[in-house]
JSON list of C-alpha atoms in Angstrom, two decimals:
[
{"chain": "A", "resi": 1, "resn": "UNK", "atom": "CA", "xyz": [95.09, 108.40, 76.24]},
{"chain": "A", "resi": 2, "resn": "UNK", "atom": "CA", "xyz": [96.80, 109.51, 79.45]},
{"chain": "A", "resi": 3, "resn": "UNK", "atom": "CA", "xyz": [99.14, 112.49, 79.41]},
{"chain": "A", "resi": 4, "resn": "UNK", "atom": "CA", "xyz": [102.74, 111.67, 80.36]},
{"chain": "A", "resi": 5, "resn": "UNK", "atom": "CA", "xyz": [103.80, 114.68, 82.39]},
{"chain": "A", "resi": 6, "resn": "UNK", "atom": "CA", "xyz": [107.18, 116.27, 82.41]},
{"chain": "A", "resi": 7, "resn": "UNK", "atom": "CA", "xyz": [108.56, 118.05, 85.47]},
{"chain": "A", "resi": 8, "resn": "UNK", "atom": "CA", "xyz": [107.03, 121.49, 85.77]},
{"chain": "A", "resi": 9, "resn": "UNK", "atom": "CA", "xyz": [104.20, 120.75, 83.36]},
{"chain": "A", "resi": 10, "resn": "UNK", "atom": "CA", "xyz": [100.61, 121.88, 84.26]},
{"chain": "A", "resi": 11, "resn": "UNK", "atom": "CA", "xyz": [97.38, 120.43, 82.76]},
{"chain": "A", "resi": 12, "resn": "UNK", "atom": "CA", "xyz": [93.65, 120.89, 83.11]},
{"chain": "A", "resi": 13, "resn": "UNK", "atom": "CA", "xyz": [92.15, 117.65, 84.53]},
{"chain": "A", "resi": 14, "resn": "UNK", "atom": "CA", "xyz": [88.72, 118.24, 83.00]},
{"chain": "A", "resi": 15, "resn": "UNK", "atom": "CA", "xyz": [90.15, 118.83, 79.53]},
{"chain": "A", "resi": 16, "resn": "UNK", "atom": "CA", "xyz": [92.37, 115.77, 79.69]},
{"chain": "A", "resi": 17, "resn": "UNK", "atom": "CA", "xyz": [89.46, 113.63, 81.06]},
{"chain": "A", "resi": 18, "resn": "UNK", "atom": "CA", "xyz": [87.12, 114.96, 78.32]},
{"chain": "A", "resi": 19, "resn": "UNK", "atom": "CA", "xyz": [84.63, 116.37, 80.83]},
{"chain": "A", "resi": 20, "resn": "UNK", "atom": "CA", "xyz": [84.13, 117.41, 84.36]},
{"chain": "A", "resi": 21, "resn": "UNK", "atom": "CA", "xyz": [86.15, 115.41, 86.79]},
{"chain": "A", "resi": 22, "resn": "UNK", "atom": "CA", "xyz": [84.89, 114.99, 90.33]},
{"chain": "A", "resi": 23, "resn": "UNK", "atom": "CA", "xyz": [86.06, 111.62, 91.62]},
{"chain": "A", "resi": 24, "resn": "UNK", "atom": "CA", "xyz": [89.81, 111.05, 91.15]},
{"chain": "A", "resi": 25, "resn": "UNK", "atom": "CA", "xyz": [92.37, 108.68, 92.51]},
{"chain": "A", "resi": 26, "resn": "UNK", "atom": "CA", "xyz": [96.03, 109.48, 92.94]},
{"chain": "A", "resi": 27, "resn": "UNK", "atom": "CA", "xyz": [97.97, 106.30, 92.65]},
{"chain": "A", "resi": 28, "resn": "UNK", "atom": "CA", "xyz": [101.60, 105.81, 93.71]},
{"chain": "A", "resi": 29, "resn": "UNK", "atom": "CA", "xyz": [103.68, 102.87, 92.63]},
{"chain": "A", "resi": 30, "resn": "UNK", "atom": "CA", "xyz": [107.31, 101.80, 92.95]},
{"chain": "A", "resi": 31, "resn": "UNK", "atom": "CA", "xyz": [109.67, 98.83, 92.77]},
{"chain": "A", "resi": 32, "resn": "UNK", "atom": "CA", "xyz": [112.83, 97.90, 94.62]},
{"chain": "A", "resi": 33, "resn": "UNK", "atom": "CA", "xyz": [115.83, 98.73, 92.52]},
{"chain": "A", "resi": 34, "resn": "UNK", "atom": "CA", "xyz": [117.69, 95.69, 91.29]},
{"chain": "A", "resi": 35, "resn": "UNK", "atom": "CA", "xyz": [121.03, 97.34, 91.45]},
{"chain": "A", "resi": 36, "resn": "UNK", "atom": "CA", "xyz": [124.60, 96.03, 91.11]},
{"chain": "A", "resi": 37, "resn": "UNK", "atom": "CA", "xyz": [125.43, 92.98, 93.14]},
{"chain": "A", "resi": 38, "resn": "UNK", "atom": "CA", "xyz": [128.04, 93.14, 95.82]},
{"chain": "A", "resi": 39, "resn": "UNK", "atom": "CA", "xyz": [130.82, 90.49, 96.05]},
{"chain": "A", "resi": 40, "resn": "UNK", "atom": "CA", "xyz": [128.72, 88.30, 98.30]},
{"chain": "A", "resi": 41, "resn": "UNK", "atom": "CA", "xyz": [125.86, 88.16, 95.81]},
{"chain": "A", "resi": 42, "resn": "UNK", "atom": "CA", "xyz": [123.48, 90.45, 97.76]},
{"chain": "A", "resi": 43, "resn": "UNK", "atom": "CA", "xyz": [122.14, 93.57, 96.22]},
{"chain": "A", "resi": 44, "resn": "UNK", "atom": "CA", "xyz": [123.79, 96.80, 97.32]},
{"chain": "A", "resi": 45, "resn": "UNK", "atom": "CA", "xyz": [120.29, 98.09, 98.05]},
{"chain": "A", "resi": 46, "resn": "UNK", "atom": "CA", "xyz": [120.37, 96.00, 101.22]},
{"chain": "A", "resi": 47, "resn": "UNK", "atom": "CA", "xyz": [122.88, 98.45, 102.62]},
{"chain": "A", "resi": 48, "resn": "UNK", "atom": "CA", "xyz": [120.23, 101.11, 102.68]},
{"chain": "A", "resi": 49, "resn": "UNK", "atom": "CA", "xyz": [117.39, 98.99, 103.99]},
{"chain": "A", "resi": 50, "resn": "UNK", "atom": "CA", "xyz": [118.59, 98.28, 107.53]},
{"chain": "A", "resi": 51, "resn": "UNK", "atom": "CA", "xyz": [116.52, 95.57, 109.07]},
{"chain": "A", "resi": 52, "resn": "UNK", "atom": "CA", "xyz": [114.07, 95.67, 106.21]},
{"chain": "A", "resi": 53, "resn": "UNK", "atom": "CA", "xyz": [116.49, 94.04, 103.77]},
{"chain": "A", "resi": 54, "resn": "UNK", "atom": "CA", "xyz": [116.75, 94.90, 100.11]},
{"chain": "A", "resi": 55, "resn": "UNK", "atom": "CA", "xyz": [113.46, 93.22, 99.10]},
{"chain": "A", "resi": 56, "resn": "UNK", "atom": "CA", "xyz": [111.04, 95.88, 100.33]},
{"chain": "A", "resi": 57, "resn": "UNK", "atom": "CA", "xyz": [110.73, 99.56, 100.55]},
{"chain": "A", "resi": 58, "resn": "UNK", "atom": "CA", "xyz": [108.19, 101.40, 102.61]},
{"chain": "A", "resi": 59, "resn": "UNK", "atom": "CA", "xyz": [107.25, 104.59, 100.86]},
{"chain": "A", "resi": 60, "resn": "UNK", "atom": "CA", "xyz": [104.34, 106.72, 102.18]},
{"chain": "A", "resi": 61, "resn": "UNK", "atom": "CA", "xyz": [102.08, 108.89, 100.13]},
{"chain": "A", "resi": 62, "resn": "UNK", "atom": "CA", "xyz": [100.61, 111.93, 101.82]},
{"chain": "A", "resi": 63, "resn": "UNK", "atom": "CA", "xyz": [98.25, 114.78, 100.76]},
{"chain": "A", "resi": 64, "resn": "UNK", "atom": "CA", "xyz": [98.39, 118.22, 102.38]},
{"chain": "A", "resi": 65, "resn": "UNK", "atom": "CA", "xyz": [95.48, 120.59, 101.88]},
{"chain": "A", "resi": 66, "resn": "UNK", "atom": "CA", "xyz": [96.35, 124.34, 101.63]},
{"chain": "A", "resi": 67, "resn": "UNK", "atom": "CA", "xyz": [94.29, 127.51, 101.60]},
{"chain": "A", "resi": 68, "resn": "UNK", "atom": "CA", "xyz": [95.01, 130.61, 99.47]},
{"chain": "A", "resi": 69, "resn": "UNK", "atom": "CA", "xyz": [97.52, 131.88, 102.11]},
{"chain": "A", "resi": 70, "resn": "UNK", "atom": "CA", "xyz": [99.60, 128.72, 101.77]},
{"chain": "A", "resi": 71, "resn": "UNK", "atom": "CA", "xyz": [98.52, 127.65, 105.26]},
{"chain": "A", "resi": 72, "resn": "UNK", "atom": "CA", "xyz": [98.04, 123.93, 105.75]},
{"chain": "A", "resi": 73, "resn": "UNK", "atom": "CA", "xyz": [94.38, 123.14, 106.50]},
{"chain": "A", "resi": 74, "resn": "UNK", "atom": "CA", "xyz": [94.60, 119.36, 106.90]},
{"chain": "A", "resi": 75, "resn": "UNK", "atom": "CA", "xyz": [96.81, 116.38, 106.05]},
{"chain": "A", "resi": 76, "resn": "UNK", "atom": "CA", "xyz": [96.02, 112.86, 104.94]},
{"chain": "A", "resi": 77, "resn": "UNK", "atom": "CA", "xyz": [98.72, 110.28, 105.65]},
{"chain": "A", "resi": 78, "resn": "UNK", "atom": "CA", "xyz": [99.22, 106.89, 107.19]},
{"chain": "A", "resi": 79, "resn": "UNK", "atom": "CA", "xyz": [98.29, 108.23, 110.72]},
{"chain": "A", "resi": 80, "resn": "UNK", "atom": "CA", "xyz": [95.16, 110.00, 109.47]},
{"chain": "A", "resi": 81, "resn": "UNK", "atom": "CA", "xyz": [93.65, 108.19, 106.46]},
{"chain": "A", "resi": 82, "resn": "UNK", "atom": "CA", "xyz": [90.73, 110.58, 106.02]},
{"chain": "A", "resi": 83, "resn": "UNK", "atom": "CA", "xyz": [90.49, 114.32, 105.85]},
{"chain": "A", "resi": 84, "resn": "UNK", "atom": "CA", "xyz": [88.34, 115.93, 108.53]},
{"chain": "A", "resi": 85, "resn": "UNK", "atom": "CA", "xyz": [85.84, 117.02, 105.84]},
{"chain": "A", "resi": 86, "resn": "UNK", "atom": "CA", "xyz": [85.72, 113.53, 104.32]},
{"chain": "A", "resi": 87, "resn": "UNK", "atom": "CA", "xyz": [86.63, 114.59, 100.81]},
{"chain": "A", "resi": 88, "resn": "UNK", "atom": "CA", "xyz": [90.00, 112.74, 100.75]},
{"chain": "A", "resi": 89, "resn": "UNK", "atom": "CA", "xyz": [90.59, 109.13, 101.81]},
{"chain": "A", "resi": 90, "resn": "UNK", "atom": "CA", "xyz": [93.91, 107.23, 101.86]},
{"chain": "A", "resi": 91, "resn": "UNK", "atom": "CA", "xyz": [93.42, 103.55, 101.26]},
{"chain": "A", "resi": 92, "resn": "UNK", "atom": "CA", "xyz": [96.24, 102.58, 103.62]},
{"chain": "A", "resi": 93, "resn": "UNK", "atom": "CA", "xyz": [99.94, 101.90, 103.96]},
{"chain": "A", "resi": 94, "resn": "UNK", "atom": "CA", "xyz": [101.80, 99.55, 101.64]},
{"chain": "A", "resi": 95, "resn": "UNK", "atom": "CA", "xyz": [105.12, 98.61, 103.19]},
{"chain": "A", "resi": 96, "resn": "UNK", "atom": "CA", "xyz": [106.80, 96.70, 100.39]},
{"chain": "A", "resi": 97, "resn": "UNK", "atom": "CA", "xyz": [106.04, 98.02, 96.91]},
{"chain": "A", "resi": 98, "resn": "UNK", "atom": "CA", "xyz": [105.48, 94.48, 95.77]},
{"chain": "A", "resi": 99, "resn": "UNK", "atom": "CA", "xyz": [103.24, 93.75, 92.76]},
{"chain": "A", "resi": 100, "resn": "UNK", "atom": "CA", "xyz": [102.20, 95.61, 89.69]},
{"chain": "A", "resi": 101, "resn": "UNK", "atom": "CA", "xyz": [100.10, 98.78, 89.59]},
{"chain": "A", "resi": 102, "resn": "UNK", "atom": "CA", "xyz": [99.41, 101.31, 92.38]},
{"chain": "A", "resi": 103, "resn": "UNK", "atom": "CA", "xyz": [101.02, 100.55, 95.76]},
{"chain": "A", "resi": 104, "resn": "UNK", "atom": "CA", "xyz": [99.21, 103.32, 97.57]},
{"chain": "A", "resi": 105, "resn": "UNK", "atom": "CA", "xyz": [96.05, 105.19, 96.52]},
{"chain": "A", "resi": 106, "resn": "UNK", "atom": "CA", "xyz": [94.54, 108.46, 97.74]},
{"chain": "A", "resi": 107, "resn": "UNK", "atom": "CA", "xyz": [90.88, 108.96, 96.72]},
{"chain": "A", "resi": 108, "resn": "UNK", "atom": "CA", "xyz": [89.75, 112.56, 96.21]},
{"chain": "A", "resi": 109, "resn": "UNK", "atom": "CA", "xyz": [86.18, 113.80, 95.77]},
{"chain": "A", "resi": 110, "resn": "UNK", "atom": "CA", "xyz": [86.99, 117.21, 94.19]},
{"chain": "A", "resi": 111, "resn": "UNK", "atom": "CA", "xyz": [83.34, 118.23, 94.49]},
{"chain": "A", "resi": 112, "resn": "UNK", "atom": "CA", "xyz": [83.52, 117.95, 98.29]},
{"chain": "A", "resi": 113, "resn": "UNK", "atom": "CA", "xyz": [86.85, 119.69, 98.84]},
{"chain": "A", "resi": 114, "resn": "UNK", "atom": "CA", "xyz": [86.03, 122.80, 100.97]},
{"chain": "A", "resi": 115, "resn": "UNK", "atom": "CA", "xyz": [85.91, 126.09, 99.16]},
{"chain": "A", "resi": 116, "resn": "UNK", "atom": "CA", "xyz": [88.74, 127.52, 101.24]},
{"chain": "A", "resi": 117, "resn": "UNK", "atom": "CA", "xyz": [91.11, 124.83, 100.03]},
{"chain": "A", "resi": 118, "resn": "UNK", "atom": "CA", "xyz": [92.95, 125.90, 96.93]},
{"chain": "A", "resi": 119, "resn": "UNK", "atom": "CA", "xyz": [95.55, 123.20, 96.47]},
{"chain": "A", "resi": 120, "resn": "UNK", "atom": "CA", "xyz": [96.29, 119.64, 97.36]},
{"chain": "A", "resi": 121, "resn": "UNK", "atom": "CA", "xyz": [100.01, 118.79, 97.46]},
{"chain": "A", "resi": 122, "resn": "UNK", "atom": "CA", "xyz": [101.00, 115.17, 97.15]},
{"chain": "A", "resi": 123, "resn": "UNK", "atom": "CA", "xyz": [104.26, 113.90, 98.65]},
{"chain": "A", "resi": 124, "resn": "UNK", "atom": "CA", "xyz": [106.08, 110.58, 99.10]},
{"chain": "A", "resi": 125, "resn": "UNK", "atom": "CA", "xyz": [108.63, 109.80, 101.66]},
{"chain": "A", "resi": 126, "resn": "UNK", "atom": "CA", "xyz": [110.57, 106.86, 103.07]},
{"chain": "A", "resi": 127, "resn": "UNK", "atom": "CA", "xyz": [109.55, 106.44, 106.73]},
{"chain": "A", "resi": 128, "resn": "UNK", "atom": "CA", "xyz": [112.36, 103.97, 107.27]},
{"chain": "A", "resi": 129, "resn": "UNK", "atom": "CA", "xyz": [115.00, 106.34, 105.83]},
{"chain": "A", "resi": 130, "resn": "UNK", "atom": "CA", "xyz": [115.72, 104.29, 102.71]},
{"chain": "A", "resi": 131, "resn": "UNK", "atom": "CA", "xyz": [116.91, 106.59, 99.92]},
{"chain": "A", "resi": 132, "resn": "UNK", "atom": "CA", "xyz": [115.59, 106.78, 96.36]},
{"chain": "A", "resi": 133, "resn": "UNK", "atom": "CA", "xyz": [118.82, 105.00, 95.27]},
{"chain": "A", "resi": 134, "resn": "UNK", "atom": "CA", "xyz": [116.91, 101.82, 96.21]},
{"chain": "A", "resi": 135, "resn": "UNK", "atom": "CA", "xyz": [113.77, 102.78, 94.27]},
{"chain": "A", "resi": 136, "resn": "UNK", "atom": "CA", "xyz": [113.00, 102.35, 90.58]},
{"chain": "A", "resi": 137, "resn": "UNK", "atom": "CA", "xyz": [109.92, 102.63, 88.30]},
{"chain": "A", "resi": 138, "resn": "UNK", "atom": "CA", "xyz": [108.37, 105.06, 90.72]},
{"chain": "A", "resi": 139, "resn": "UNK", "atom": "CA", "xyz": [105.33, 106.98, 89.39]},
{"chain": "A", "resi": 140, "resn": "UNK", "atom": "CA", "xyz": [102.30, 108.90, 90.50]},
{"chain": "A", "resi": 141, "resn": "UNK", "atom": "CA", "xyz": [99.14, 109.03, 88.38]},
{"chain": "A", "resi": 142, "resn": "UNK", "atom": "CA", "xyz": [95.69, 110.60, 88.38]},
{"chain": "A", "resi": 143, "resn": "UNK", "atom": "CA", "xyz": [92.84, 108.25, 87.54]},
{"chain": "A", "resi": 144, "resn": "UNK", "atom": "CA", "xyz": [89.18, 109.14, 86.78]},
{"chain": "A", "resi": 145, "resn": "UNK", "atom": "CA", "xyz": [87.52, 107.09, 89.48]},
{"chain": "A", "resi": 146, "resn": "UNK", "atom": "CA", "xyz": [84.24, 107.03, 87.60]},
{"chain": "A", "resi": 147, "resn": "UNK", "atom": "CA", "xyz": [85.61, 104.80, 84.82]},
{"chain": "A", "resi": 148, "resn": "UNK", "atom": "CA", "xyz": [89.12, 103.93, 86.06]},
{"chain": "A", "resi": 149, "resn": "UNK", "atom": "CA", "xyz": [90.76, 105.61, 83.04]},
{"chain": "A", "resi": 150, "resn": "UNK", "atom": "CA", "xyz": [94.17, 107.10, 83.56]},
{"chain": "A", "resi": 151, "resn": "UNK", "atom": "CA", "xyz": [94.16, 110.84, 83.06]},
{"chain": "A", "resi": 152, "resn": "UNK", "atom": "CA", "xyz": [97.77, 111.67, 83.66]},
{"chain": "A", "resi": 153, "resn": "UNK", "atom": "CA", "xyz": [100.99, 109.98, 84.80]},
{"chain": "A", "resi": 154, "resn": "UNK", "atom": "CA", "xyz": [104.20, 111.45, 86.16]},
{"chain": "A", "resi": 155, "resn": "UNK", "atom": "CA", "xyz": [107.28, 109.18, 86.35]},
{"chain": "A", "resi": 156, "resn": "UNK", "atom": "CA", "xyz": [109.39, 109.95, 89.41]},
{"chain": "A", "resi": 157, "resn": "UNK", "atom": "CA", "xyz": [112.66, 109.05, 87.79]},
{"chain": "A", "resi": 158, "resn": "UNK", "atom": "CA", "xyz": [115.03, 110.93, 90.10]},
{"chain": "A", "resi": 159, "resn": "UNK", "atom": "CA", "xyz": [117.19, 108.39, 91.90]},
{"chain": "A", "resi": 160, "resn": "UNK", "atom": "CA", "xyz": [119.58, 109.67, 94.54]},
{"chain": "A", "resi": 161, "resn": "UNK", "atom": "CA", "xyz": [120.31, 110.12, 98.15]},
{"chain": "A", "resi": 162, "resn": "UNK", "atom": "CA", "xyz": [117.06, 111.85, 99.00]},
{"chain": "A", "resi": 163, "resn": "UNK", "atom": "CA", "xyz": [114.41, 110.19, 101.07]},
{"chain": "A", "resi": 164, "resn": "UNK", "atom": "CA", "xyz": [111.34, 112.11, 99.91]},
{"chain": "A", "resi": 165, "resn": "UNK", "atom": "CA", "xyz": [109.79, 113.95, 96.96]},
{"chain": "A", "resi": 166, "resn": "UNK", "atom": "CA", "xyz": [107.18, 116.60, 96.55]},
{"chain": "A", "resi": 167, "resn": "UNK", "atom": "CA", "xyz": [105.41, 114.89, 93.66]},
{"chain": "A", "resi": 168, "resn": "UNK", "atom": "CA", "xyz": [102.57, 117.01, 92.31]},
{"chain": "A", "resi": 169, "resn": "UNK", "atom": "CA", "xyz": [99.75, 119.28, 93.27]},
{"chain": "A", "resi": 170, "resn": "UNK", "atom": "CA", "xyz": [96.10, 119.48, 92.18]},
{"chain": "A", "resi": 171, "resn": "UNK", "atom": "CA", "xyz": [94.81, 123.04, 92.50]},
{"chain": "A", "resi": 172, "resn": "UNK", "atom": "CA", "xyz": [91.97, 125.32, 91.61]},
{"chain": "A", "resi": 173, "resn": "UNK", "atom": "CA", "xyz": [92.44, 127.88, 88.83]},
{"chain": "A", "resi": 174, "resn": "UNK", "atom": "CA", "xyz": [89.62, 129.85, 87.21]},
{"chain": "A", "resi": 175, "resn": "UNK", "atom": "CA", "xyz": [87.01, 127.48, 88.63]},
{"chain": "A", "resi": 176, "resn": "UNK", "atom": "CA", "xyz": [88.64, 124.34, 87.36]},
{"chain": "A", "resi": 177, "resn": "UNK", "atom": "CA", "xyz": [91.04, 121.77, 88.75]},
{"chain": "A", "resi": 178, "resn": "UNK", "atom": "CA", "xyz": [94.53, 121.54, 87.27]},
{"chain": "A", "resi": 179, "resn": "UNK", "atom": "CA", "xyz": [97.59, 119.35, 88.01]},
{"chain": "A", "resi": 180, "resn": "UNK", "atom": "CA", "xyz": [101.16, 120.51, 88.30]},
{"chain": "A", "resi": 181, "resn": "UNK", "atom": "CA", "xyz": [104.00, 117.97, 88.10]},
{"chain": "A", "resi": 182, "resn": "UNK", "atom": "CA", "xyz": [106.52, 119.19, 90.71]},
{"chain": "A", "resi": 183, "resn": "UNK", "atom": "CA", "xyz": [109.09, 116.45, 91.24]},
{"chain": "A", "resi": 184, "resn": "UNK", "atom": "CA", "xyz": [111.25, 118.23, 93.73]},
{"chain": "A", "resi": 185, "resn": "UNK", "atom": "CA", "xyz": [113.52, 116.00, 95.91]},
{"chain": "A", "resi": 186, "resn": "UNK", "atom": "CA", "xyz": [113.58, 116.45, 99.69]},
{"chain": "A", "resi": 187, "resn": "UNK", "atom": "CA", "xyz": [114.46, 114.58, 102.82]},
{"chain": "A", "resi": 188, "resn": "UNK", "atom": "CA", "xyz": [112.32, 113.54, 105.71]},
{"chain": "A", "resi": 189, "resn": "UNK", "atom": "CA", "xyz": [110.50, 110.63, 107.32]},
{"chain": "A", "resi": 190, "resn": "UNK", "atom": "CA", "xyz": [107.01, 112.15, 107.31]},
{"chain": "A", "resi": 191, "resn": "UNK", "atom": "CA", "xyz": [105.29, 115.04, 105.63]},
{"chain": "A", "resi": 192, "resn": "UNK", "atom": "CA", "xyz": [105.96, 117.13, 108.78]},
{"chain": "A", "resi": 193, "resn": "UNK", "atom": "CA", "xyz": [109.68, 117.08, 107.92]},
{"chain": "A", "resi": 194, "resn": "UNK", "atom": "CA", "xyz": [108.89, 118.18, 104.39]},
{"chain": "A", "resi": 195, "resn": "UNK", "atom": "CA", "xyz": [106.79, 121.22, 105.11]},
{"chain": "A", "resi": 196, "resn": "UNK", "atom": "CA", "xyz": [109.60, 123.74, 104.38]},
{"chain": "A", "resi": 197, "resn": "UNK", "atom": "CA", "xyz": [109.96, 122.05, 100.95]},
{"chain": "A", "resi": 198, "resn": "UNK", "atom": "CA", "xyz": [106.21, 121.64, 100.34]},
{"chain": "A", "resi": 199, "resn": "UNK", "atom": "CA", "xyz": [104.92, 125.10, 101.27]},
{"chain": "A", "resi": 200, "resn": "UNK", "atom": "CA", "xyz": [106.54, 127.08, 98.43]},
{"chain": "A", "resi": 201, "resn": "UNK", "atom": "CA", "xyz": [104.65, 124.90, 95.95]},
{"chain": "A", "resi": 202, "resn": "UNK", "atom": "CA", "xyz": [101.28, 125.16, 97.70]}
]
């Protein structure tokens, strides 16, 4: 049974998975908010979508690797889908949020993450500038890639005028990997814009 995380909660991945966890997937999913209709029958969400309309939202998941000094070592995002060491692989950009399940997935081989990397911070941002007022049912989850069982899920329920969120981090503590649900709102089109908000959590 997967743990449903609350903001600020920390868990041990191996304990929740019932054994050592080496291959994990971080899945991100979201839907377009079906908000109040305007007088012409169109959803107000279209106001925020620009040319994209109200029927799709392009959220981007990123993973930033940090060392013990809170210095960024590498970043995995839609312009670099694989970490330089090969331990983390992004499966690619989803530009709509259509369908059930994970819309974007980042695969992590914890056994291959370099020893100098102490934390992996996962973020999500709207490259097109759409705000989270147009997003609903957003979540991130950790899955044991060996058996596809969900270990933990964090619902990103904060709707508002922000365009990004520092979702969670997976970090080393006493020779085991843990997860911290962060859930801090931020604004920016890519993870570069979010670094001032990300680094304090690294």
